[in-house]
Amino acid sequence: MHISQILINGFKKFTCKICNFNEHLNIIVGDNDSGKSTLLEAIELAVNGRYRGRSIASEITPELFNVEAVSAYLASDHTSAYLPTIKIEVYLVGCPNYRGINNSQNVDDEGITLDIIFDDDLQAAYNDFIQDNDDINTIPTEFYKVDWKDFAWNNIKYLNREAKSLLIDPSRLHPTYGKSQYIGNIIDASLDKKEKALLSVNYRQLRQSFNEQPQVRGINDRLDSDNMVTEQELSIVADISGNRSIESGLQLAVDDINFPLIGKGEQNQIQIKLALANKAANIDFVMVEEPENHLSHINLSRLVSKIAEQQTQQLFITTHSSYVLNKLNIKNLCLIGREYKQLKDIDVQVAKTLKRLPGYDTLRVALANKVILVEGPSDELLLKKYYHQNNGKLPEEDGIDIIVVRGIGFKSYLEIAKHIGTQVHVVKDNDGNYQSNIIDYGNNYSDYDFISFYSHIDDTLNSLEPTLIAANNENEVTLDSFAEIALSTRTYNKYCLDCNNLLEKQEFLRNWYGGDGENFGGRKVDTAIRIFDSIEMICYPNYLAEALSFD
Amino acid sequence: MTKKLLIASAGAGKTHRIAEQCCQLADDNNRVLVITYTENNQKEIIAKYKSMGINKPENIVVKGWYTFLLEDLIRPYQASIFSKRIDTINFTSRNPHIRNGRTIRGTAEKVGSYYNSRHFLTSCQSKAHTEFLSKLATRICSVNVQKPIARLETIYQHIFIDEVQDLAGWDFDVLKAMVRMNTPITCVGDFRQTIYSTTSNPKQPSSNQQKLDAFTRLRFEVEHLAVSRRCIQSICDFADTLHEGEGYSETKSLVERVPVEFQDHQGIFVVPKSMHQEYLETYSPVILRSSIRSAQELNSMPIKKVNFGMSKGLGFDRTFVVPTQNILDFICGNKNAFDSGSTDKAKNNFYVACTRSRYSLAFLVENNNAENCIFPIWRG
């Protein structure tokens, strides 16, 4: 069974949000406060009828409602029609019992609807309430009810619901999520019925035998031996009533260390793996919050491999890690932002490359509004310097993210950007052929007007450094001041000694940067760092300035 | 797909047979739906398959006919006709649109081209009249071009309908829609035991013969389960005479040995009124009567009494029947004694009454009438 779509209306920050999901794996990314956790909470609500581990019926609080809807209500005359409502609809595949047309789109489909709405039975009481209260400053949640139905319009009961989800969120282990509830969920997913019963029986017997220990009996015999407290027999016993206490009395242990005392990273891993193993085979959807938390790179890599292997349940993972995203295949990305976007149609080859080379910062292209892609660190440093020089702050402070593409090249990043719609400015060397490397290359992306290319039009200025030299060689004075900033003292002295005129000086500088290889690469970066660190100003080629201007 | 109609005789062990098949199907990971008419029967079936050591009881869903109509056919698609959720049913034993012999105005099925909620629902629109529940289901199926049936097909791998003899009229239209699906349907029933009817509607089929014909038209394969695990052969033989010539197979008793304590008095007898006290004291039979008003002089006797209608599904060692006039005529040899009635009800009631007893069946008769009966007279 899997969730094909969710519709959320009025729940926290979501107003009329529709998200489609992949059958197996969904990697949910988004900026901070974009609603990643809220999305998982919404699934948990609709599927399990639970909010933070407790039945929603007893957990209706004002914080669940959309802030704007709440303000609209508070500004209104408070009649019940203005009370904000929450609706979550989950569309399923593989759950025929939940089929019908009772959903907001009136389509014949399988699914679940959860509504948190005004309880009509309380209309009279509510009328009295608004009569008596002049300054209502919060939502009177006491007048709400939860309506939990499938698309066949039959009520869903927690114990015989057809679909089940498990939300793993280590950060919530305490205190909002009751420990016993949480362990209970884990036990539930890990043991089959028989094993659970055996565990329970043995636990009860153990407590029973505690009561019969000779020393415990001795203590009890002395407790009220002269019957001062009561005429009856008073004793201290282990509580053997009920079934619930099994969870509160049990604890997971790793190498004999209690679960809450082992490392956070290990806790995290174990919970995720237990849930994925799901020996009880009773979980349809597993939701994991930020698996990268508290894990070293090596352990994360192992865990991610484990996650990638699993096939039986539908998985929802939130993450801030490009590594997790690339390794689990970037085509599974679900971006939450102003719009909801997926990368289903991304080029298969690009996805494959990223799976093999997961270390690249692909998430930044997905999350940033404005991106500048550059070839090397020198370009990045000079762009930042130039921006700082003109605006008094670094470009990232204005939401412009400069990414060095390195090994995987522009194509992979642009492939992501073109599906997401990120504004991208590509700063690229013309490599001696502006027509072929810039114009023709750019034409591949002519359908995406949010992607544009920047380079020097002069074919002789084939990379960054020649363009810098050209920008600063108006006369000997300007070129000298540039050389003084860009070169080390030793090299600058050599430059002054060796060269007698503007042409020679230009030639010197060209040759200084003029080749490939380790040595030259180092010289270029050193120069960029010197320019970046210097308080003196140099002249910049125009295309850099253009690349930095977004509208 | 297979469509099977299993016609069982009284005491044939149909519950046992349904439960057995359910267990097998469920353990092979099939989802099975069992629809029955009475709540007692639902409990009986659940108890039965649980006692058989089923491994996957979660695969069996047992529902009443009305619940089935509401949950599986009506609610999922009702929005195409009525927008307010139908929360429950309104039990009606008569046509709710007729008051004092007159049809209430505005209760026609359609108003213009729209279905009229006042025809199908109570005035609050959240309850559906049981009288028209099947009709509503049928309408919803056709408005939604069989979607409800397709839905059913994907949920269940086998559907049993027990007590089909109690279905009538529109119920058969629902059945007609259901037989189009690929899921096999097994209907089980005994038309000789029709006592309840899900509707009072005179819509056909209403008589047993009409219902059997309807099943044949729907291409159900008919199988007779003509055995009795309860009654001895002589009682089976007599019960069979009630429906002679109506196409039922002869019932074979599966009772092999009569326990010693019952051996001295087996078979069918008539008891003259003057002897009844003595008879009751000697054999302590269970008294079966048409209603609480029949033979009121027996009410003071400390003996278990059951009305015909309530005795369905029950079994006793010995019974003592207080006959109605029809029954009296019949046991005096008039084979057409029940033909005058407009329905089969009286005859079916008598069939049920006859087939309750394992070893002896006695009829109370007036002293002067005893000689006219076809059975031996008990004289102590």
Short mmCIF file of C-alpha atoms in Angstrom, two decimals, chain A residues 96-102 106 108-110 149-155 162 193, chain B residues 31 70-72 75-80 82-85 144 147 151 154-156:
data_model
loop_
_atom_site.label_atom_id
_atom_site.label_comp_id
_atom_site.label_asym_id
_atom_site.label_seq_id
_atom_site.Cartn_x
_atom_site.Cartn_y
_atom_site.Cartn_z
CA PRO A 96 -9.87 -1.16 -1.72
CA ASN A 97 -11.89 -1.12 1.49
CA TYR A 98 -11.41 2.65 1.64
CA ARG A 99 -12.72 3.28 -1.87
CA GLY A 100 -15.50 5.76 -2.60
CA ILE A 101 -16.23 9.24 -3.85
CA ASN A 102 -16.37 10.95 -0.47
CA ASN A 106 -15.28 13.88 -5.64
CA ASP A 108 -13.61 7.54 -7.11
CA ASP A 109 -10.47 6.72 -5.14
CA GLU A 110 -9.12 5.02 -2.06
CA LYS A 149 -13.57 8.54 7.81
CA ASP A 150 -12.48 6.64 4.76
CA PHE A 151 -13.57 7.62 1.26
CA ALA A 152 -16.35 5.01 1.55
CA TRP A 153 -17.68 7.36 4.27
CA ASN A 154 -17.42 4.76 6.99
CA ASN A 155 -15.89 5.71 10.33
CA GLU A 162 -6.35 -0.64 7.32
CA LYS A 193 1.63 -11.13 17.93
CA ARG B 31 -10.57 -11.84 2.22
CA LEU B 70 -24.99 0.69 3.82
CA GLU B 71 -21.23 0.29 4.29
CA ASP B 72 -20.23 -1.36 1.06
CA ARG B 75 -22.14 5.17 1.56
CA PRO B 76 -19.07 4.99 -0.68
CA TYR B 77 -21.06 6.47 -3.59
CA GLN B 78 -24.16 7.99 -2.00
CA ALA B 79 -22.81 11.49 -2.61
CA SER B 80 -23.82 11.09 -6.23
CA PHE B 82 -27.65 12.43 -1.52
CA SER B 83 -25.04 14.78 -0.13
CA LYS B 84 -25.70 14.28 3.59
CA ARG B 85 -24.04 11.22 5.07
CA ASN B 144 -22.33 5.13 -10.58
CA LYS B 147 -18.41 1.35 -9.40
CA ARG B 151 -15.09 -1.78 -5.37
CA THR B 154 -11.30 -5.63 -5.25
CA ILE B 155 -11.93 -6.00 -1.51
CA TYR B 156 -13.23 -9.56 -1.27
#
